[in-house]
Coordinates of C-alpha atoms and ligand atoms in Angstrom, one line a residue:
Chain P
X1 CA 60.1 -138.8 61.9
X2 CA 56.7 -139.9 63.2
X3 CA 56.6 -141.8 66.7
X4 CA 53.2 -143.0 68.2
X5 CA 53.6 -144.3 71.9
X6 CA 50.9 -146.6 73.1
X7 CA 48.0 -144.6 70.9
X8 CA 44.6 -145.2 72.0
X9 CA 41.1 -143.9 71.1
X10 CA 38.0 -144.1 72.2
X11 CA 35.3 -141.5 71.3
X12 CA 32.6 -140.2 73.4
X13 CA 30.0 -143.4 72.1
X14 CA 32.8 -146.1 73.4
X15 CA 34.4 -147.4 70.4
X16 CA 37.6 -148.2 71.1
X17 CA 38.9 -147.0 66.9
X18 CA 42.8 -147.3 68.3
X19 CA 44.1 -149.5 70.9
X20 CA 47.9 -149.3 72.4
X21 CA 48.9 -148.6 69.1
X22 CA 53.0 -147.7 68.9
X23 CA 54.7 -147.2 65.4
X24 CA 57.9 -145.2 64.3
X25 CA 58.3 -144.4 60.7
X26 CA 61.4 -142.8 59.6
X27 CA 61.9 -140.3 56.9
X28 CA 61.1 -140.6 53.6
X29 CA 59.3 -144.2 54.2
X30 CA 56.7 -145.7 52.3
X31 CA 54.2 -147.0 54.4
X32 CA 50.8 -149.0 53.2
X33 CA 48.4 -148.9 56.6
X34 CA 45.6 -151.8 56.1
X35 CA 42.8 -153.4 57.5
X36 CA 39.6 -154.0 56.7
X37 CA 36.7 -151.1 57.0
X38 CA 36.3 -150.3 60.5
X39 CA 39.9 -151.4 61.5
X40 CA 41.1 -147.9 62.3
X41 CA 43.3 -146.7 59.3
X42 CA 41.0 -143.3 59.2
X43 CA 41.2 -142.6 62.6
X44 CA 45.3 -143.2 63.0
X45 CA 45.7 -140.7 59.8
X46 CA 43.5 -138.2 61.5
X47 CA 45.5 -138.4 64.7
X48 CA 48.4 -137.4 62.9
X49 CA 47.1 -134.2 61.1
X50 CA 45.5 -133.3 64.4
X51 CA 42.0 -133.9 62.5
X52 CA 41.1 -135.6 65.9
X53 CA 42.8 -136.3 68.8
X54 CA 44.3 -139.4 71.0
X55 CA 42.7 -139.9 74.2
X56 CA 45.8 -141.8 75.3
X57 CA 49.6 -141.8 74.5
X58 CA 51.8 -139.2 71.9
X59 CA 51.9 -138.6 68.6
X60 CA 55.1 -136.8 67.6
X61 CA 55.7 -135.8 64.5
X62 CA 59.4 -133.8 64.1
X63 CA 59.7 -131.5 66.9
X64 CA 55.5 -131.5 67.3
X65 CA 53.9 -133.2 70.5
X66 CA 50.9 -133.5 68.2
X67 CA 48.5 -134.1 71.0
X68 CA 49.5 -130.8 72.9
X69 CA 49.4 -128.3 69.9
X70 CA 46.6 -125.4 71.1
X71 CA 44.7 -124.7 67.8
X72 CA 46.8 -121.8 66.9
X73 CA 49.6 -124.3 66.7
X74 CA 47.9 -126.3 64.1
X75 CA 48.3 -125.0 60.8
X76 CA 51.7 -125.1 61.2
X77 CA 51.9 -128.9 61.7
X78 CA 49.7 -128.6 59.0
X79 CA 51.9 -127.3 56.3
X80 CA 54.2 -130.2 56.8
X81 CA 51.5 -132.7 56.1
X82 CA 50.0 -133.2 52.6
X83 CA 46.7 -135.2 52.9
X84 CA 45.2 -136.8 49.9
X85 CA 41.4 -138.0 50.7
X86 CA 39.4 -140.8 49.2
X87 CA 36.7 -138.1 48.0
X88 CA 39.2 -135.6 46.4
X89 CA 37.8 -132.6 48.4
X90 CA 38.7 -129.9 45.2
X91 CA 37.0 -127.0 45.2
X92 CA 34.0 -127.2 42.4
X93 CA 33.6 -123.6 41.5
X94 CA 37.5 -123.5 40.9
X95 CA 39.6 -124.0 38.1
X96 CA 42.3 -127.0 38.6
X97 CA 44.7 -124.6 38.6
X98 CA 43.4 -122.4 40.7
X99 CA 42.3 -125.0 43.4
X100 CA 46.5 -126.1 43.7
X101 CA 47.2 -122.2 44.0
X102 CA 44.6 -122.4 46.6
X103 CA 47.0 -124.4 48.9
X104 CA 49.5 -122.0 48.4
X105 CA 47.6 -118.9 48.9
X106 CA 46.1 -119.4 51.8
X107 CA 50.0 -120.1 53.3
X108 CA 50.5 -116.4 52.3
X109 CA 52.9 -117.5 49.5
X110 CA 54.2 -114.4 47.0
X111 CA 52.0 -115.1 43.4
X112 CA 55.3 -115.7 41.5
X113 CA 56.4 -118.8 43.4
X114 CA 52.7 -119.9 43.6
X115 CA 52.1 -119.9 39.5
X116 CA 56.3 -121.5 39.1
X117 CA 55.3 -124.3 41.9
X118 CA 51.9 -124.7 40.5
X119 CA 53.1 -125.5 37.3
X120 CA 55.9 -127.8 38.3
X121 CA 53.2 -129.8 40.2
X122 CA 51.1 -130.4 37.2
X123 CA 54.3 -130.9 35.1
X124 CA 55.0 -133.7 37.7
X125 CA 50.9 -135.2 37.9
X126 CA 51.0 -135.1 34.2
X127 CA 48.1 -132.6 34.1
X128 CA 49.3 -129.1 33.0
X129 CA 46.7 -129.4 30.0
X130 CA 43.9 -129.2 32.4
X131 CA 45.0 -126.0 34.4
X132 CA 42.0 -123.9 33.3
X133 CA 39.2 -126.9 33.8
X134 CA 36.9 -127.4 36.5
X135 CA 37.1 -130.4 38.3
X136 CA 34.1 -131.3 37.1
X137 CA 35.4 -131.9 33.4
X138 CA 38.1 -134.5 35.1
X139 CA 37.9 -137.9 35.3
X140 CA 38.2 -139.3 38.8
X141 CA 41.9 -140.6 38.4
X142 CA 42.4 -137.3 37.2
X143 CA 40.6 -135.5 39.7
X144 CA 42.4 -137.5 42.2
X145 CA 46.0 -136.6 40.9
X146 CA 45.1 -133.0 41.0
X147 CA 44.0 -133.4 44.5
X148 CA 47.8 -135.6 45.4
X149 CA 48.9 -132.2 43.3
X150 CA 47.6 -129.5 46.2
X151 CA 49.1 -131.8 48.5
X152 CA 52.2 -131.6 47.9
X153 CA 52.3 -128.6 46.1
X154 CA 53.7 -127.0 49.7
X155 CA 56.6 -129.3 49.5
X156 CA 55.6 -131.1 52.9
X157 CA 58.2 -133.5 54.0
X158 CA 54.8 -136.3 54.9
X159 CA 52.5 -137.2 52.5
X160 CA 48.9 -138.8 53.7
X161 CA 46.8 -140.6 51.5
X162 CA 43.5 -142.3 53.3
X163 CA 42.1 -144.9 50.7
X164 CA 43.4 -142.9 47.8
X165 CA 41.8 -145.6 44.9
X166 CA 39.0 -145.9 46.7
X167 CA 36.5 -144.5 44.0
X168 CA 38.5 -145.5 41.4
X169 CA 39.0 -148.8 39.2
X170 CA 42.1 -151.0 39.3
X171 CA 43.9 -149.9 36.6
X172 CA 43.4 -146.1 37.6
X173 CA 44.7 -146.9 41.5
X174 CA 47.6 -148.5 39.9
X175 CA 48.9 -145.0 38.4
X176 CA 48.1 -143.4 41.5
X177 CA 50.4 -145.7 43.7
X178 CA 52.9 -145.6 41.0
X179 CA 52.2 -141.5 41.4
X180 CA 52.8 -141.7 45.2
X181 CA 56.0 -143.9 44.8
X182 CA 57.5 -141.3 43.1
X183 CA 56.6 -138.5 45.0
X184 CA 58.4 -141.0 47.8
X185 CA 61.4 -141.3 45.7
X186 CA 61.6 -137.1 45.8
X187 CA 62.2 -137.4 50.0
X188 CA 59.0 -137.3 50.7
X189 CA 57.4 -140.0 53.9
X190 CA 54.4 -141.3 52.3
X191 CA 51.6 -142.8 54.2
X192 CA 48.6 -145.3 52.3
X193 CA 45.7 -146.2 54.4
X194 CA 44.0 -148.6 51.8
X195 CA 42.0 -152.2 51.6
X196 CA 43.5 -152.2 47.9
X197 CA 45.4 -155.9 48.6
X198 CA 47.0 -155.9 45.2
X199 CA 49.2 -153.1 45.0
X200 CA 50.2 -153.5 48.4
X201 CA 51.3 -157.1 47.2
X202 CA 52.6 -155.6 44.4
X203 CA 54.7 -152.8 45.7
X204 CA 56.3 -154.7 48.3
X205 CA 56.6 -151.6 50.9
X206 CA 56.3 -151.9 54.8
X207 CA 53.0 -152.6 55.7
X208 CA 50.7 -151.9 59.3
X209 CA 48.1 -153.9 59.7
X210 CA 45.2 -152.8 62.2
X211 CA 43.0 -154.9 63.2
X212 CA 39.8 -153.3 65.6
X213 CA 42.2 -151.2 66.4
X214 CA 45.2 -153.0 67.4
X215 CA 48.4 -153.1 65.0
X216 CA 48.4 -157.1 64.4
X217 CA 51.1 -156.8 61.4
X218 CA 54.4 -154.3 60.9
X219 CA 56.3 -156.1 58.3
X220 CA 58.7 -154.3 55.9
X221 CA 58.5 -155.7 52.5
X222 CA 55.7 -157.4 53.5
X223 CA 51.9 -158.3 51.3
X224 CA 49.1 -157.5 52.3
X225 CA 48.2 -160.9 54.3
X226 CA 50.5 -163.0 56.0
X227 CA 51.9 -165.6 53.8
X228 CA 50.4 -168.5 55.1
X229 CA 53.2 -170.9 56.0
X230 CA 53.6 -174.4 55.7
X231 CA 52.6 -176.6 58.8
Chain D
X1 CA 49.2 -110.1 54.3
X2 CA 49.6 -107.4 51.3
X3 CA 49.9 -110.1 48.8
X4 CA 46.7 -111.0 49.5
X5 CA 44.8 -107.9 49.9
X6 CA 43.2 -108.9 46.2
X7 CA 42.1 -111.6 47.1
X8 CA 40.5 -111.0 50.5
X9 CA 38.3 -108.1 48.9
X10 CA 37.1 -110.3 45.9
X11 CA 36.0 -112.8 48.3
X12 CA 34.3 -110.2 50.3
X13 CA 32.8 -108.8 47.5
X14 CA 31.9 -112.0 46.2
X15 CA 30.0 -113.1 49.5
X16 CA 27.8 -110.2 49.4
X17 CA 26.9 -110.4 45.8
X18 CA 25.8 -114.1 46.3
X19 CA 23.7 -113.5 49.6
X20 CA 21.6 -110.6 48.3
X21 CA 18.6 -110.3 49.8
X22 CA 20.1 -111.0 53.7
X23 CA 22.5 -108.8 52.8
X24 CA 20.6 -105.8 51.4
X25 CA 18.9 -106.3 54.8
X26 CA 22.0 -106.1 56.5
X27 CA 22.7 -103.1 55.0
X28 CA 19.7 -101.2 55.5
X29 CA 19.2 -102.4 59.0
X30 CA 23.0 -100.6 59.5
X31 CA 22.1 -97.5 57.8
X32 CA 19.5 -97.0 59.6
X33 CA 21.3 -97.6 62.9
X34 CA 23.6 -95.4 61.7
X35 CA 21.3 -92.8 61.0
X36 CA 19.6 -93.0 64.7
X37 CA 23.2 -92.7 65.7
X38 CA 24.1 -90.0 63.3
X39 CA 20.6 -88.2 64.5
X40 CA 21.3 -88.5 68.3
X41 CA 24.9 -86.7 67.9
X42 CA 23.7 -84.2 65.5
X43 CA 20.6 -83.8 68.4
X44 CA 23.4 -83.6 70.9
X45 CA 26.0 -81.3 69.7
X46 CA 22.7 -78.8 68.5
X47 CA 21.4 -78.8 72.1
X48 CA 24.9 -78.0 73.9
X49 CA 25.5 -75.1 71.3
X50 CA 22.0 -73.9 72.4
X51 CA 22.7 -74.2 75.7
X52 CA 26.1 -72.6 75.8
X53 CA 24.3 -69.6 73.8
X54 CA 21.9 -69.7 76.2
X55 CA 24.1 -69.7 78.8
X56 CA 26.6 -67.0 77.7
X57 CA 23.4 -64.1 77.6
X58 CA 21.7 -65.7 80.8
X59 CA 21.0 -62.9 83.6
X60 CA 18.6 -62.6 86.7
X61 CA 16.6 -59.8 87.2
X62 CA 16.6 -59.2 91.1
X63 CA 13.4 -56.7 91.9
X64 CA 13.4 -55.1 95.5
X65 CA 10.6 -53.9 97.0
X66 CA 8.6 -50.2 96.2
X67 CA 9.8 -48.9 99.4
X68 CA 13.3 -49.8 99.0
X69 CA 15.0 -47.1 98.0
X70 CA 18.4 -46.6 95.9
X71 CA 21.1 -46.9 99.0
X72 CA 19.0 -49.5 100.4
X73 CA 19.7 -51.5 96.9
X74 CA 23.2 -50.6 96.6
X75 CA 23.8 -52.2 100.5
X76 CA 21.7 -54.9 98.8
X77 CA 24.2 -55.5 96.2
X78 CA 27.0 -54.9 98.5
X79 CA 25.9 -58.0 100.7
X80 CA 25.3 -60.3 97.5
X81 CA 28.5 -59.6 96.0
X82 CA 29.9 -61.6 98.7
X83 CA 28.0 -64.8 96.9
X84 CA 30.3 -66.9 94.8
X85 CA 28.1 -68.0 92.0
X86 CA 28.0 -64.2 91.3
X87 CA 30.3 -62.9 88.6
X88 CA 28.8 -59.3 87.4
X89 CA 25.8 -57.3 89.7
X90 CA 24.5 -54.3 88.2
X91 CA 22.0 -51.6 89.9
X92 CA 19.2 -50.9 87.5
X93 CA 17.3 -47.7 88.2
X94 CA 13.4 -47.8 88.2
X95 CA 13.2 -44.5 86.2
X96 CA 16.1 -45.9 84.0
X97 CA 13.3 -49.5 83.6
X98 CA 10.3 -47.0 83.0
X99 CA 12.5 -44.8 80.1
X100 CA 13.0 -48.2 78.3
X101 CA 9.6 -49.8 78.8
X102 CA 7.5 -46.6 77.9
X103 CA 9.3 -46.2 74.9
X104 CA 9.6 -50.0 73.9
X105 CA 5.6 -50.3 74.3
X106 CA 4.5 -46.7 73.8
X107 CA 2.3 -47.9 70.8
X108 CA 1.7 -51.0 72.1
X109 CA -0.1 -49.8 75.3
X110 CA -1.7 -47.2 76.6
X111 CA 0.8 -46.2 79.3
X112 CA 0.6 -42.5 77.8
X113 CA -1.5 -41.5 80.7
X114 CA 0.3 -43.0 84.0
X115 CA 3.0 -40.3 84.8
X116 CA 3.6 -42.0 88.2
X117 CA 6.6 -45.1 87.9
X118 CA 5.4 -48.1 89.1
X119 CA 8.9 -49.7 88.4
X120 CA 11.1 -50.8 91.8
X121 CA 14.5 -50.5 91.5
X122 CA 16.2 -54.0 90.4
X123 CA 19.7 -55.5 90.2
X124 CA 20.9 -57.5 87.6
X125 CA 23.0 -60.5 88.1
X126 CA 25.2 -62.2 85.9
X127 CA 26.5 -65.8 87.2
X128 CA 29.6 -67.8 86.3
X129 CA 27.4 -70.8 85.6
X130 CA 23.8 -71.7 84.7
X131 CA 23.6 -74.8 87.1
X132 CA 23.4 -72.8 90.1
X133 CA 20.6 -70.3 89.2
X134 CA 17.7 -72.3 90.6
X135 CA 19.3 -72.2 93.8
X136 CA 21.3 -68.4 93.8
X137 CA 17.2 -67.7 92.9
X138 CA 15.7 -69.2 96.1
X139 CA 19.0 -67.5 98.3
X140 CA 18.4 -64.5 96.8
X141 CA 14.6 -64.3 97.2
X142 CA 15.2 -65.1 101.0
X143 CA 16.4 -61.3 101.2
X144 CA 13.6 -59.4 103.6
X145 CA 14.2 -56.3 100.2
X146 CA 13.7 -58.7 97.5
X147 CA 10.1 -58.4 95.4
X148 CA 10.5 -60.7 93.1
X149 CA 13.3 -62.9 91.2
X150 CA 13.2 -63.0 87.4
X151 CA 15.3 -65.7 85.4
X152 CA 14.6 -67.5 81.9
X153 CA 15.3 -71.1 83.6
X154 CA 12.2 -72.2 82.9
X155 CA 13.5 -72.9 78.9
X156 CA 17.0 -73.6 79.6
X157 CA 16.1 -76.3 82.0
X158 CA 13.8 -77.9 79.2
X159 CA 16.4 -77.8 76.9
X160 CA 18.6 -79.2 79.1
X161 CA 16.2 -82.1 80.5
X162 CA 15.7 -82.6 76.6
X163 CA 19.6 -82.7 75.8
X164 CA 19.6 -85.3 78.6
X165 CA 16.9 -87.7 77.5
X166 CA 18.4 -87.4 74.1
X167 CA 21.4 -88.5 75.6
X168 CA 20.1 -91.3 77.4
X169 CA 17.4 -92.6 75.6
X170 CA 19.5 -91.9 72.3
X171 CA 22.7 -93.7 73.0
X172 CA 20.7 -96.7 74.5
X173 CA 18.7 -96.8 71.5
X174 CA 21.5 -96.6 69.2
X175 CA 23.4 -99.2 71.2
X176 CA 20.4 -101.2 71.6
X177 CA 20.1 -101.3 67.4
X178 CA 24.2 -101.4 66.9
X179 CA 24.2 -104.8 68.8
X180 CA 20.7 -105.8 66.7
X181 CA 22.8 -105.3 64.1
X182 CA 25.9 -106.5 64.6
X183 CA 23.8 -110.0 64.7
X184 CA 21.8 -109.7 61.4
X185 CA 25.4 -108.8 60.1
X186 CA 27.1 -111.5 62.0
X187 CA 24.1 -113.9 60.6
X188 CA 24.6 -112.4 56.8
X189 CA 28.1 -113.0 56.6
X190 CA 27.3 -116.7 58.1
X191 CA 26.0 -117.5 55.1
X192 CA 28.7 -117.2 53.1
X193 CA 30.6 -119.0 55.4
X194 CA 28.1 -121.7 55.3
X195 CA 28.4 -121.7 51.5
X196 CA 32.4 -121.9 51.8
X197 CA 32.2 -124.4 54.6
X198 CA 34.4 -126.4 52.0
X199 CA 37.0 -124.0 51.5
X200 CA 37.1 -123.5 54.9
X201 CA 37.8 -127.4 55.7
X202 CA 40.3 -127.5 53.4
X203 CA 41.9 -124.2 53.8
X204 CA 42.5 -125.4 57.6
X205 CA 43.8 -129.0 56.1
X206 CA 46.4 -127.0 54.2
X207 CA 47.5 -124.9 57.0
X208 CA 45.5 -121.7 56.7
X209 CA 45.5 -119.9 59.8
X210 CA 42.5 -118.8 61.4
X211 CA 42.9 -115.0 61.3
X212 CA 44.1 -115.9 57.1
X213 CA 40.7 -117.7 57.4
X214 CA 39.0 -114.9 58.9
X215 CA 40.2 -111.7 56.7
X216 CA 37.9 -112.2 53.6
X217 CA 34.9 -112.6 55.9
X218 CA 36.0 -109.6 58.1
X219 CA 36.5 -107.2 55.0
X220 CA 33.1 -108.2 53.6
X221 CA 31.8 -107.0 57.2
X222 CA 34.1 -104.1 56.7
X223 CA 32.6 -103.6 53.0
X224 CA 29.0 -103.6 54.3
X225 CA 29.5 -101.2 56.8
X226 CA 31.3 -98.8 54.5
X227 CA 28.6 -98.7 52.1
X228 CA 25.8 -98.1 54.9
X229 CA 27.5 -95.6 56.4
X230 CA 28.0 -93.8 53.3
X231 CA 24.4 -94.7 52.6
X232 CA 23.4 -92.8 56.4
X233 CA 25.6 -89.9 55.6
X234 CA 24.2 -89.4 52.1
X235 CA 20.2 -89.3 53.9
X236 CA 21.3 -87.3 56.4
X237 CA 23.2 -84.8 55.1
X238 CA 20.1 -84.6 52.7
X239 CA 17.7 -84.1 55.3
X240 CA 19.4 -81.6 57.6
X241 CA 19.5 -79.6 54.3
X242 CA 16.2 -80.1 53.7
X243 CA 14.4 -79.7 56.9
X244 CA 17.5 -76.9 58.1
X245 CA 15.4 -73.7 57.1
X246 CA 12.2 -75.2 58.9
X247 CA 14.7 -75.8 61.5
X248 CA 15.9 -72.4 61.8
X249 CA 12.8 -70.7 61.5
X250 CA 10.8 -72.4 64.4
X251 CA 14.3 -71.2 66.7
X252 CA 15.3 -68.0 65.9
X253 CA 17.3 -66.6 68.9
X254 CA 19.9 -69.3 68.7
X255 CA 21.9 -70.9 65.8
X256 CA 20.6 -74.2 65.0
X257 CA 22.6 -74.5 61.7
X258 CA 26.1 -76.5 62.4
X259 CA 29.6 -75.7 60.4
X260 CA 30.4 -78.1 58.3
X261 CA 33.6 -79.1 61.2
X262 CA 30.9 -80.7 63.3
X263 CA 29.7 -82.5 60.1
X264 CA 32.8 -84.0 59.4
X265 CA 33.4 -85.4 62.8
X266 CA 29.9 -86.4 62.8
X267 CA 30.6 -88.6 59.7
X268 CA 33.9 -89.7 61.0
X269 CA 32.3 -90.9 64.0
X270 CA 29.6 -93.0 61.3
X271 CA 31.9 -94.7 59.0
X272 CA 34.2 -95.7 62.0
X273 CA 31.1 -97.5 64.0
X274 CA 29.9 -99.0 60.5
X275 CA 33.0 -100.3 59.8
X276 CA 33.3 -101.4 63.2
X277 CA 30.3 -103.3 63.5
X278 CA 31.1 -104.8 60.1
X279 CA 34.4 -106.2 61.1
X280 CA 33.2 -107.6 64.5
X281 CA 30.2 -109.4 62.6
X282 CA 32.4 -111.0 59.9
X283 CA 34.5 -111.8 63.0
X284 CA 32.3 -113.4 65.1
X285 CA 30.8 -115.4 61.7
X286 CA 32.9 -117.2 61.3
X287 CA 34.0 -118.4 64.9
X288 CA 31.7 -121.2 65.2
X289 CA 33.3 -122.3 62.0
X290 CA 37.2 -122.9 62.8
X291 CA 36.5 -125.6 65.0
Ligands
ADP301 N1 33.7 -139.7 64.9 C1 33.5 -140.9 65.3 N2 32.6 -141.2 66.3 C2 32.4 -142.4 66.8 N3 33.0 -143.5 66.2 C3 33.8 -143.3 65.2 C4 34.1 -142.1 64.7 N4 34.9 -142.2 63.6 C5 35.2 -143.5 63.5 N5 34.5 -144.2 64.5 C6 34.6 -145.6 64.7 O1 35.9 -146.0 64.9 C7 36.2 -147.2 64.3 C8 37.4 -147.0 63.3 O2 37.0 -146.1 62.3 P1 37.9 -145.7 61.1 O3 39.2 -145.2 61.6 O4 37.2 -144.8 60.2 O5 38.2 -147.1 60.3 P2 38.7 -147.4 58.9 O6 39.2 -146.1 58.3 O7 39.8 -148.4 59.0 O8 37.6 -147.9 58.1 C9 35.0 -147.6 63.6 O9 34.3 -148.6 64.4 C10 34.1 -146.4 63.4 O10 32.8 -146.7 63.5
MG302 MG1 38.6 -145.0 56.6

């Protein structure tokens, strides 16, 4: 479970990216954050993988007081969050398969369970025929999928995604929201930060809206703008 | 951690193939530490050995006056073996001195003629410890028989002065170019952490913890300083062979040459401060890095 309790951030040059914010999502949630650029989605997401930190309120996430972790405490919180970024962030030099192991290695994981989880990841991206390419040689949905791949190829119980589709056309974001809705429906709390209106109309999920900083919209089921209603 | 011991050595071996140049530099700038270091301990344990050599044959030669006469010595030696520096006195009989010297320089000089001895009687004193001869000399002299006191000081206080400067300007120099190079190390191994500031990022967004982060960067340290210390103890050992019989001949009267024992704690002593240095540079490169 993730709680936020009257979040706010201000960094060092004044701007107020998070104001008051408070928010609970439960377990194995699917959760679209939106807003236009600017609005604040980044900066919430980052306060949860302790990326950056709140200069008021908690973030709690499971038995971490996010906030509070000294840096040695970090990782740890770390391997229960998968975070998918808009810009991929593989490693160029390494082979696909190589750049999931990655992940796996550098939790000190024993080199049979890494090449049995690697391959079940890429069984489940649809991508085992690319193990031994660079990332180079992908397409961007691709590319993306591999990188939604190392992210959960540690099993973490919360998923981040900040704009996943952001680089990517329409028809490509729609596979990877249908990717991320069924890596939700294997128990897994999945959180979107995007602008992408459409899916978030079309999935019909919870959606936060942020708004300079301020949650203006927490609606389960909801679109991605109010429905205007009749006068 | 032994899962990954693969891993953290082809990294490290990987970093040091792609900086070349800086870290050839590293490397040489190491070995030749090490060598200065090497140099200074082979200096040092030379000069004690001498010393102690030195020490172990070390005598006074106390002369008394012409008109003392045999009895008057022995009282003489009577009243100094009451000094505590003393450990052996010996009464040395002037006809005794002028047997040895006329037949030691009978060709060399043309004593032949002089029938009368123009030796004094003397004492000779052994002492417990080579410190205190300066001093025991001056007491010693103070006697109204004394002539004359006769010690070799004079070289085994040079050696020693020199065994001291070697010690402090060695070990200040050789600490002085360890922490030089521990930063052109440090510095080296920052660019390959530069270069896998990526991999960094995202090993730290998967969970990696900072010493996990650390190890490949510390064993490349550890690498580089393996390899110059081998490097020092391969020049060195090739010099003291070299220069060891030019060595020897300019100091006959002691041993120079050392068993190979002191070699091997000599290069111990190396490949532990290489390695050392290594691991505390590919430590330290990466520190500005994890946060
Ligand atoms: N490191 C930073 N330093 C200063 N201001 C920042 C920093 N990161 C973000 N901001 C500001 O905080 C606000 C929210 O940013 P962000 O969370 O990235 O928005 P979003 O992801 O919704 O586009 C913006 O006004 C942005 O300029
Ligand atoms: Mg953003």
């Amino acid at each position: 479970m993730i709680r936020l309790q009257h979040v706010t951030k201000i960094f060092p040059n004044g701007v107020k990216a998070l104001d008051d914010v408070t928010l609970q999502i439960d377990e194995q949630e699917f959760v679209f954050v939106v807003g236009s650029s600017g609005a604040g989605k980044s900066t919430l997401l980052k306060l949860l993988y302790r990326a950056d930190q709140a200069t008021g309120g908690e973030v709690h996430i499971h038995r971490f007081n996010v906030g509070k972790l000294n840096s040695g405490q970090i990782p740890y919180l770390r391997r229960n969050i998968g975070i998918v970024f808009q810009d991929y962030k593989l490693l160029p030099r390494r082979t696909v398969y190589e750049n999931i192991a990655f992940a796996l290695r550098v939790v000190g994981s024993p080199r049979h369970f890494i090449r049995r989880r690697v391959t079940q990841v890429l069984e489940l991206v649809n991508l085992v025929s690319k193990a031994k390419h660079l990332p180079a040689e992908l397409s961007g949905g691709e590319q993306q999928r591999i990188c939604i791949a190392r992210a959960i190829v540690n099993n973490p119980p919360i998923l981040l995604a900040d704009e996943p589709t952001g680089n990517l056309d329409p028809e490509t974001s729609w596979e990877i929201f249908q990717l991320l809705h069924k890596i939700n429906q294997r128990r897994t709390t999945v959180i979107v930060a995007t602008h992408h209106k459409e899916v978030v109309d079309e999935f019909r999920k919870r959606v936060v809206a942020l708004e300079s900083g301020k949650v203006v919209r927490d609606q389960q089921l909801g679109a991605y703008h109010y429905v205007q209603l009749p006068k | 951690m032994v899962v990954n011991l693969d891993f953290f050595i082809k990294e490290a071996w990987l970093g040091i193939r792609r900086n070349g140049v800086m870290a050839f530099i590293a490397f040489l700038t190491m070995t030749i530490c090490l060598c200065v270091v090497g140099l200074v301990l082979i200096g040092l344990i030379n000069t004690n050995r001498i010393l102690k050599t030195i020490t172990g044959r070390l005598e006074m030669m106390v002369y008394v006056k012409m008109e003392i006469t045999e009895s008057q010595t022995q009282e003489l030696i009577q009243d100094l073996s009451r000094l505590p520096q003393i450990k052996q006195l010996s009464f040395k009989h002037r006809n005794e001195a002028w047997q040895t010297f006329k037949r030691d320089f009978v060709l060399a000089m043309p004593f032949a003629g002089i029938e009368d001895n123009p030796l004094p009687h003397a004492v000779r004193v052994g002492v417990y410890d080579i410190q205190v001869i300066p001093s025991l000399a001056e007491i010693i002299q103070a006697y109204p028989e004394v002539d004359r006191v006769v010690y070799g000081g004079d070289l085994v206080d040079r050696i020693r002065k020199f065994s001291e400067m070697l010690r402090f300007v060695g070990l200040s120099f050789s600490g002085f170019l360890g922490v030089a190079t521990l930063f052109i190390v440090m510095n080296t191994i920052r660019l390959t952490v530069l270069a896998r500031k990526d991999e960094i990022e995202i090993m730290q967004l998967v969970g990696a913890t900072s010493s996990f982060i650390r190890w490949p960067f510390i064993f490349e340290g550890v690498l580089m300083g393996f390899m110059a210390s081998l490097m020092a103890i391969a020049v060195l050992w090739g010099a003291y062979r070299l220069f060891l019989g030019k060595i020897q001949a300019s100091f006959i009267f002691v041993p120079v040459f050392l068993e190979l024992g002191y070699f091997h704690w000599i290069w111990a002593v190396l490949i532990l401060a290489g390695v050392g240095v290594g691991m505390l540079g590919g430590y330290f490169s990466v520190t500005r890095s994890l946060n």
